[in-house]
Amino acid sequence: MSAEGDVARDDDYRDLYDSAPFAYISTLADGTIVQANQAFYQLTGLGAAETLGKKRFQSLLTLSGKVFHDTHFMPLLQMQGHVSELAFDMVTRDGQRAAVLVNSKLSIDRTPVLVRTLIMEARGRRAYEQELLAEMRKAEEALVAKTALLNTLSHEIRTPLGVIGMATQILRRKELTADQEKYIGIIASSSNRMLEVVNDILDYSRITQGKLALVLREFNLRELVESLIESFMVKIDDRSIYIRGDIDPSIPNMVMGDPVKLRQVLTNLVGNAVKFTDRGGVTVSVRVLGSSHGETALQFDVADTGIGIAPSRLSRLFKDFSQADDDIEMKYGGSGLGLSISMKLVELFGGTIRVQSQPGRGSVFSFSIPLKLPAPMATGA
């Protein structure tokens, strides 16, 4: 059987590349074209009867293209087995030139050896790239507009929320009936929740714009964790759950880092743990993983005995505007940004965050970050 017959019999993808938008040919080692798709015939103006087994690929090139084919293209193809985006000028049946980009690959796992070649019109490629660039610019402009809108709305909402907060504090100093106290409590709780959402949106906006950076300064790590726990103890005073700390005695008191952003991560994690825990409680642990070269690696764990998370839901946790479950969003509320922001802040520290959880048995959110030691401690290390 002829080589042409072998190709036609062996190639199971004829229908696929016959309908491809780019020209595609198979040639023997000497360049003889043994298979071509419709896009190739449209590009060159040739027909199958006058092409297959009768014309060589290099014969369709300009003189300089033929020289380049023989002196560079084929040696390079034989040496590395493939070539990518080499430019040629092809000559069509009516004598017109067509600038093309050629991608070729040797198929050596068969006899005879074939060269599979994809031919793309350079003008079409440039138009395609320009279209992609235009779409990218539109997407970038839409993102900038969305971010600006989020910033404007968030700042505009923040002011009246602050006024509501002050008003509820002033009202609580008055003598109130039980019902009035109840309604003011609802107003205060709702405005605080809304303020948390607004703050999350502002943080998310700054992070996506790359405007959030660590502000390094010396701070007392033990005091930061203990004061955080105390603040939550006040908030859960009317609930039958506990919150406690388990701080490794060997952790350094003073470290260098960004205490505001570290506290924000811990606040997000502890806040979630408290929110989803109805019995038992929450434990905040800190331990040293190791210290060297003026730096200490610390692991923070926030463990709760709450509702837990199904394994199938874990992948959604750290995505923007996402809750582990739609029912959770309906019941507990929230922007779905807290964990996403926490992950990005931990990454800003150069660390990683992870979670272990079982439905009905609680969750453990952990993150590890490196923190620098102040100069005297670093020298001592």
mmCIF file of N, CA and C in Angstrom, residues 212-305:
data_model
loop_
_atom_site.group_PDB
_atom_site.id
_atom_site.type_symbol
_atom_site.label_atom_id
_atom_site.label_comp_id
_atom_site.label_asym_id
_atom_site.label_seq_id
_atom_site.Cartn_x
_atom_site.Cartn_y
_atom_site.Cartn_z
ATOM 1 N N LEU A 212 -2.058 46.601 49.708
ATOM 2 C CA LEU A 212 -1.903 46.205 51.104
ATOM 3 C C LEU A 212 -0.499 45.660 51.305
ATOM 4 N N ALA A 213 0.217 46.226 52.253
ATOM 5 C CA ALA A 213 1.587 45.795 52.535
ATOM 6 C C ALA A 213 1.764 45.679 54.046
ATOM 7 N N LEU A 214 2.722 44.870 54.452
ATOM 8 C CA LEU A 214 3.009 44.710 55.878
ATOM 9 C C LEU A 214 3.714 45.948 56.414
ATOM 10 N N VAL A 215 3.323 46.356 57.619
ATOM 11 C CA VAL A 215 3.989 47.456 58.318
ATOM 12 C C VAL A 215 4.733 46.827 59.499
ATOM 13 N N LEU A 216 6.039 46.695 59.360
ATOM 14 C CA LEU A 216 6.823 45.956 60.354
ATOM 15 C C LEU A 216 7.171 46.839 61.541
ATOM 16 N N ARG A 217 6.907 46.309 62.716
ATOM 17 C CA ARG A 217 7.334 46.967 63.948
ATOM 18 C C ARG A 217 7.415 45.933 65.057
ATOM 19 N N GLU A 218 8.064 46.294 66.130
ATOM 20 C CA GLU A 218 8.220 45.385 67.253
ATOM 21 C C GLU A 218 6.938 45.356 68.088
ATOM 22 N N PHE A 219 6.505 44.180 68.496
ATOM 23 C CA PHE A 219 5.317 44.077 69.335
ATOM 24 C C PHE A 219 5.392 42.833 70.212
ATOM 25 N N ASN A 220 4.568 42.833 71.256
ATOM 26 C CA ASN A 220 4.532 41.725 72.202
ATOM 27 C C ASN A 220 3.502 40.706 71.719
ATOM 28 N N LEU A 221 3.987 39.581 71.257
ATOM 29 C CA LEU A 221 3.118 38.563 70.673
ATOM 30 C C LEU A 221 2.184 37.963 71.718
ATOM 31 N N ARG A 222 2.717 37.676 72.888
ATOM 32 C CA ARG A 222 1.895 37.064 73.930
ATOM 33 C C ARG A 222 0.739 37.995 74.328
ATOM 34 N N GLU A 223 1.049 39.280 74.480
ATOM 35 C CA GLU A 223 0.001 40.238 74.840
ATOM 36 C C GLU A 223 -1.057 40.344 73.745
ATOM 37 N N LEU A 224 -0.630 40.304 72.478
ATOM 38 C CA LEU A 224 -1.585 40.399 71.371
ATOM 39 C C LEU A 224 -2.586 39.251 71.429
ATOM 40 N N VAL A 225 -2.085 38.021 71.616
ATOM 41 C CA VAL A 225 -2.968 36.855 71.633
ATOM 42 C C VAL A 225 -3.875 36.885 72.858
ATOM 43 N N GLU A 226 -3.302 37.231 74.017
ATOM 44 C CA GLU A 226 -4.103 37.243 75.252
ATOM 45 C C GLU A 226 -5.187 38.314 75.211
ATOM 46 N N SER A 227 -4.868 39.501 74.680
ATOM 47 C CA SER A 227 -5.877 40.564 74.609
ATOM 48 C C SER A 227 -6.981 40.207 73.620
ATOM 49 N N LEU A 228 -6.610 39.499 72.531
ATOM 50 C CA LEU A 228 -7.617 39.045 71.567
ATOM 51 C C LEU A 228 -8.599 38.088 72.234
ATOM 52 N N ILE A 229 -8.052 37.145 72.997
ATOM 53 C CA ILE A 229 -8.905 36.172 73.685
ATOM 54 C C ILE A 229 -9.814 36.880 74.684
ATOM 55 N N GLU A 230 -9.279 37.841 75.426
ATOM 56 C CA GLU A 230 -10.083 38.583 76.401
ATOM 57 C C GLU A 230 -11.229 39.337 75.726
ATOM 58 N N SER A 231 -10.961 39.920 74.553
ATOM 59 C CA SER A 231 -12.013 40.665 73.858
ATOM 60 C C SER A 231 -13.152 39.747 73.442
ATOM 61 N N PHE A 232 -12.843 38.511 73.059
ATOM 62 C CA PHE A 232 -13.898 37.570 72.685
ATOM 63 C C PHE A 232 -14.609 37.013 73.907
ATOM 64 N N MET A 233 -13.915 36.922 75.027
ATOM 65 C CA MET A 233 -14.567 36.455 76.252
ATOM 66 C C MET A 233 -15.690 37.403 76.646
ATOM 67 N N VAL A 234 -15.483 38.702 76.426
ATOM 68 C CA VAL A 234 -16.530 39.686 76.711
ATOM 69 C C VAL A 234 -17.725 39.470 75.782
ATOM 70 N N LYS A 235 -17.447 39.190 74.505
ATOM 71 C CA LYS A 235 -18.520 39.034 73.526
ATOM 72 C C LYS A 235 -19.364 37.791 73.778
ATOM 73 N N ILE A 236 -18.769 36.740 74.337
ATOM 74 C CA ILE A 236 -19.517 35.480 74.544
ATOM 75 C C ILE A 236 -19.959 35.337 75.988
ATOM 76 N N ASP A 237 -19.955 36.445 76.717
ATOM 77 C CA ASP A 237 -20.290 36.403 78.138
ATOM 78 C C ASP A 237 -21.676 35.800 78.377
ATOM 79 N N ASP A 238 -22.607 36.014 77.433
ATOM 80 C CA ASP A 238 -23.972 35.521 77.612
ATOM 81 C C ASP A 238 -24.193 34.164 76.939
ATOM 82 N N ARG A 239 -23.118 33.506 76.515
ATOM 83 C CA ARG A 239 -23.242 32.207 75.870
ATOM 84 C C ARG A 239 -22.531 31.143 76.696
ATOM 85 N N SER A 240 -23.021 29.929 76.604
ATOM 86 C CA SER A 240 -22.463 28.842 77.417
ATOM 87 C C SER A 240 -21.346 28.122 76.676
ATOM 88 N N ILE A 241 -20.394 28.870 76.137
ATOM 89 C CA ILE A 241 -19.203 28.288 75.512
ATOM 90 C C ILE A 241 -17.968 28.963 76.094
ATOM 91 N N TYR A 242 -16.827 28.322 75.945
ATOM 92 C CA TYR A 242 -15.587 28.880 76.471
ATOM 93 C C TYR A 242 -14.682 29.321 75.328
ATOM 94 N N ILE A 243 -13.728 30.186 75.660
ATOM 95 C CA ILE A 243 -12.632 30.505 74.756
ATOM 96 C C ILE A 243 -11.378 30.601 75.600
ATOM 97 N N ARG A 244 -10.338 29.914 75.205
ATOM 98 C CA ARG A 244 -9.133 29.865 76.014
ATOM 99 C C ARG A 244 -7.888 29.834 75.130
ATOM 100 N N GLY A 245 -6.765 30.148 75.747
ATOM 101 C CA GLY A 245 -5.497 30.158 75.029
ATOM 102 C C GLY A 245 -4.586 29.039 75.471
ATOM 103 N N ASP A 246 -3.756 28.584 74.581
ATOM 104 C CA ASP A 246 -2.742 27.561 74.879
ATOM 105 C C ASP A 246 -1.453 28.033 74.218
ATOM 106 N N ILE A 247 -0.717 28.860 74.951
ATOM 107 C CA ILE A 247 0.456 29.530 74.383
ATOM 108 C C ILE A 247 1.729 28.843 74.866
ATOM 109 N N ASP A 248 2.516 28.395 73.930
ATOM 110 C CA ASP A 248 3.790 27.736 74.223
ATOM 111 C C ASP A 248 4.671 28.677 75.047
ATOM 112 N N PRO A 249 5.128 28.240 76.227
ATOM 113 C CA PRO A 249 5.974 29.111 77.064
ATOM 114 C C PRO A 249 7.263 29.551 76.374
ATOM 115 N N SER A 250 7.681 28.788 75.358
ATOM 116 C CA SER A 250 8.958 29.111 74.704
ATOM 117 C C SER A 250 8.831 30.161 73.607
ATOM 118 N N ILE A 251 7.592 30.621 73.295
ATOM 119 C CA ILE A 251 7.483 31.627 72.235
ATOM 120 C C ILE A 251 8.111 32.934 72.724
ATOM 121 N N PRO A 252 8.808 33.651 71.858
ATOM 122 C CA PRO A 252 9.397 34.932 72.266
ATOM 123 C C PRO A 252 8.306 35.962 72.521
ATOM 124 N N ASN A 253 8.476 36.744 73.570
ATOM 125 C CA ASN A 253 7.494 37.793 73.855
ATOM 126 C C ASN A 253 7.502 38.852 72.762
ATOM 127 N N MET A 254 8.695 39.320 72.411
ATOM 128 C CA MET A 254 8.817 40.401 71.445
ATOM 129 C C MET A 254 9.238 39.857 70.082
ATOM 130 N N VAL A 255 8.506 40.261 69.042
ATOM 131 C CA VAL A 255 8.823 39.860 67.669
ATOM 132 C C VAL A 255 8.670 41.077 66.772
ATOM 133 N N MET A 256 9.147 40.927 65.525
ATOM 134 C CA MET A 256 9.000 41.982 64.519
ATOM 135 C C MET A 256 8.006 41.516 63.461
ATOM 136 N N GLY A 257 7.003 42.326 63.206
ATOM 137 C CA GLY A 257 6.009 41.970 62.197
ATOM 138 C C GLY A 257 4.947 43.035 62.124
ATOM 139 N N ASP A 258 3.806 42.670 61.577
ATOM 140 C CA ASP A 258 2.671 43.586 61.465
ATOM 141 C C ASP A 258 1.581 43.093 62.418
ATOM 142 N N PRO A 259 1.524 43.659 63.632
ATOM 143 C CA PRO A 259 0.557 43.171 64.622
ATOM 144 C C PRO A 259 -0.896 43.409 64.216
ATOM 145 N N VAL A 260 -1.156 44.484 63.470
ATOM 146 C CA VAL A 260 -2.534 44.783 63.061
ATOM 147 C C VAL A 260 -3.072 43.697 62.148
ATOM 148 N N LYS A 261 -2.278 43.313 61.157
ATOM 149 C CA LYS A 261 -2.747 42.309 60.197
ATOM 150 C C LYS A 261 -2.748 40.912 60.820
ATOM 151 N N LEU A 262 -1.801 40.635 61.717
ATOM 152 C CA LEU A 262 -1.818 39.349 62.410
ATOM 153 C C LEU A 262 -3.072 39.246 63.277
ATOM 154 N N ARG A 263 -3.391 40.326 63.986
ATOM 155 C CA ARG A 263 -4.607 40.325 64.807
ATOM 156 C C ARG A 263 -5.851 40.175 63.939
ATOM 157 N N GLN A 264 -5.835 40.765 62.743
ATOM 158 C CA GLN A 264 -6.983 40.651 61.851
ATOM 159 C C GLN A 264 -7.210 39.204 61.435
ATOM 160 N N VAL A 265 -6.133 38.493 61.107
ATOM 161 C CA VAL A 265 -6.265 37.078 60.741
ATOM 162 C C VAL A 265 -6.840 36.283 61.902
ATOM 163 N N LEU A 266 -6.264 36.477 63.094
ATOM 164 C CA LEU A 266 -6.741 35.746 64.265
ATOM 165 C C LEU A 266 -8.188 36.115 64.599
ATOM 166 N N THR A 267 -8.534 37.393 64.454
ATOM 167 C CA THR A 267 -9.910 37.831 64.722
ATOM 168 C C THR A 267 -10.885 37.150 63.772
ATOM 169 N N ASN A 268 -10.526 37.065 62.492
ATOM 170 C CA ASN A 268 -11.389 36.390 61.516
ATOM 171 C C ASN A 268 -11.587 34.927 61.880
ATOM 172 N N LEU A 269 -10.491 34.229 62.217
ATOM 173 C CA LEU A 269 -10.566 32.800 62.506
ATOM 174 C C LEU A 269 -11.312 32.537 63.809
ATOM 175 N N VAL A 270 -10.991 33.307 64.854
ATOM 176 C CA VAL A 270 -11.671 33.115 66.140
ATOM 177 C C VAL A 270 -13.139 33.521 66.025
ATOM 178 N N GLY A 271 -13.415 34.613 65.312
ATOM 179 C CA GLY A 271 -14.791 35.046 65.116
ATOM 180 C C GLY A 271 -15.631 33.978 64.445
ATOM 181 N N ASN A 272 -15.079 33.333 63.409
ATOM 182 C CA ASN A 272 -15.789 32.245 62.736
ATOM 183 C C ASN A 272 -16.016 31.077 63.686
ATOM 184 N N ALA A 273 -14.962 30.733 64.447
ATOM 185 C CA ALA A 273 -15.064 29.601 65.369
ATOM 186 C C ALA A 273 -16.152 29.837 66.406
ATOM 187 N N VAL A 274 -16.199 31.044 66.951
ATOM 188 C CA VAL A 274 -17.227 31.382 67.941
ATOM 189 C C VAL A 274 -18.615 31.350 67.306
ATOM 190 N N LYS A 275 -18.722 31.887 66.103
ATOM 191 C CA LYS A 275 -20.010 31.973 65.426
ATOM 192 C C LYS A 275 -20.614 30.592 65.178
ATOM 193 N N PHE A 276 -19.771 29.618 64.850
ATOM 194 C CA PHE A 276 -20.272 28.294 64.483
ATOM 195 C C PHE A 276 -20.207 27.284 65.626
ATOM 196 N N THR A 277 -19.993 27.760 66.846
ATOM 197 C CA THR A 277 -19.909 26.861 67.998
ATOM 198 C C THR A 277 -21.021 27.177 68.989
ATOM 199 N N ASP A 278 -21.894 26.183 69.235
ATOM 200 C CA ASP A 278 -23.006 26.354 70.172
ATOM 201 C C ASP A 278 -22.745 25.660 71.505
ATOM 202 N N ARG A 279 -21.852 24.686 71.505
ATOM 203 C CA ARG A 279 -21.493 24.023 72.764
ATOM 204 C C ARG A 279 -20.008 23.681 72.729
ATOM 205 N N GLY A 280 -19.435 23.538 73.928
ATOM 206 C CA GLY A 280 -17.977 23.354 73.998
ATOM 207 C C GLY A 280 -17.306 24.703 73.952
ATOM 208 N N GLY A 281 -16.367 24.885 73.010
ATOM 209 C CA GLY A 281 -15.713 26.174 72.926
ATOM 210 C C GLY A 281 -14.614 26.246 71.895
ATOM 211 N N VAL A 282 -13.758 27.247 72.080
ATOM 212 C CA VAL A 282 -12.711 27.571 71.105
ATOM 213 C C VAL A 282 -11.375 27.669 71.838
ATOM 214 N N THR A 283 -10.338 27.089 71.245
ATOM 215 C CA THR A 283 -8.996 27.140 71.818
ATOM 216 C C THR A 283 -8.037 27.760 70.803
ATOM 217 N N VAL A 284 -7.309 28.779 71.236
ATOM 218 C CA VAL A 284 -6.313 29.440 70.388
ATOM 219 C C VAL A 284 -4.927 29.001 70.871
ATOM 220 N N SER A 285 -4.190 28.322 69.998
ATOM 221 C CA SER A 285 -2.867 27.795 70.361
ATOM 222 C C SER A 285 -1.781 28.467 69.540
ATOM 223 N N VAL A 286 -0.631 28.680 70.181
ATOM 224 C CA VAL A 286 0.548 29.217 69.492
ATOM 225 C C VAL A 286 1.742 28.400 69.917
ATOM 226 N N ARG A 287 2.523 27.923 68.947
ATOM 227 C CA ARG A 287 3.732 27.171 69.299
ATOM 228 C C ARG A 287 4.850 27.489 68.323
ATOM 229 N N VAL A 288 6.060 27.247 68.786
ATOM 230 C CA VAL A 288 7.260 27.522 67.990
ATOM 231 C C VAL A 288 7.593 26.307 67.132
ATOM 232 N N LEU A 289 7.770 26.534 65.833
ATOM 233 C CA LEU A 289 8.199 25.458 64.936
ATOM 234 C C LEU A 289 9.714 25.386 64.828
ATOM 235 N N GLY A 290 10.378 26.538 65.024
ATOM 236 C CA GLY A 290 11.839 26.583 64.937
ATOM 237 C C GLY A 290 12.317 28.016 64.830
ATOM 238 N N SER A 291 13.572 28.226 65.177
ATOM 239 C CA SER A 291 14.153 29.571 65.101
ATOM 240 C C SER A 291 15.571 29.480 64.562
ATOM 241 N N SER A 292 15.919 30.415 63.683
ATOM 242 C CA SER A 292 17.280 30.487 63.159
ATOM 243 C C SER A 292 17.454 31.767 62.369
ATOM 244 N N HIS A 293 18.700 32.249 62.310
ATOM 245 C CA HIS A 293 19.059 33.417 61.512
ATOM 246 C C HIS A 293 18.156 34.619 61.797
ATOM 247 N N GLY A 294 17.920 34.860 63.093
ATOM 248 C CA GLY A 294 17.162 36.042 63.475
ATOM 249 C C GLY A 294 15.689 35.978 63.142
ATOM 250 N N GLU A 295 15.157 34.759 63.002
ATOM 251 C CA GLU A 295 13.764 34.595 62.613
ATOM 252 C C GLU A 295 13.177 33.410 63.358
ATOM 253 N N THR A 296 11.905 33.486 63.703
ATOM 254 C CA THR A 296 11.227 32.360 64.344
ATOM 255 C C THR A 296 9.997 31.979 63.537
ATOM 256 N N ALA A 297 9.778 30.683 63.368
ATOM 257 C CA ALA A 297 8.598 30.187 62.651
ATOM 258 C C ALA A 297 7.565 29.764 63.685
ATOM 259 N N LEU A 298 6.362 30.301 63.571
ATOM 260 C CA LEU A 298 5.306 30.051 64.547
ATOM 261 C C LEU A 298 4.096 29.424 63.880
ATOM 262 N N GLN A 299 3.427 28.545 64.613
ATOM 263 C CA GLN A 299 2.173 27.977 64.133
ATOM 264 C C GLN A 299 1.043 28.416 65.054
ATOM 265 N N PHE A 300 -0.031 28.918 64.443
ATOM 266 C CA PHE A 300 -1.225 29.334 65.161
ATOM 267 C C PHE A 300 -2.350 28.369 64.807
ATOM 268 N N ASP A 301 -3.036 27.841 65.826
ATOM 269 C CA ASP A 301 -4.176 26.953 65.614
ATOM 270 C C ASP A 301 -5.398 27.539 66.302
ATOM 271 N N VAL A 302 -6.515 27.576 65.583
ATOM 272 C CA VAL A 302 -7.795 27.980 66.170
ATOM 273 C C VAL A 302 -8.724 26.779 66.039
ATOM 274 N N ALA A 303 -8.942 26.089 67.175
ATOM 275 C CA ALA A 303 -9.746 24.862 67.178
ATOM 276 C C ALA A 303 -11.085 25.120 67.848
ATOM 277 N N ASP A 304 -12.153 24.578 67.271
ATOM 278 C CA ASP A 304 -13.476 24.734 67.869
ATOM 279 C C ASP A 304 -14.187 23.387 67.920
ATOM 280 N N THR A 305 -15.238 23.336 68.688
ATOM 281 C CA THR A 305 -16.069 22.126 68.792
ATOM 282 C C THR A 305 -17.416 22.374 68.136
#
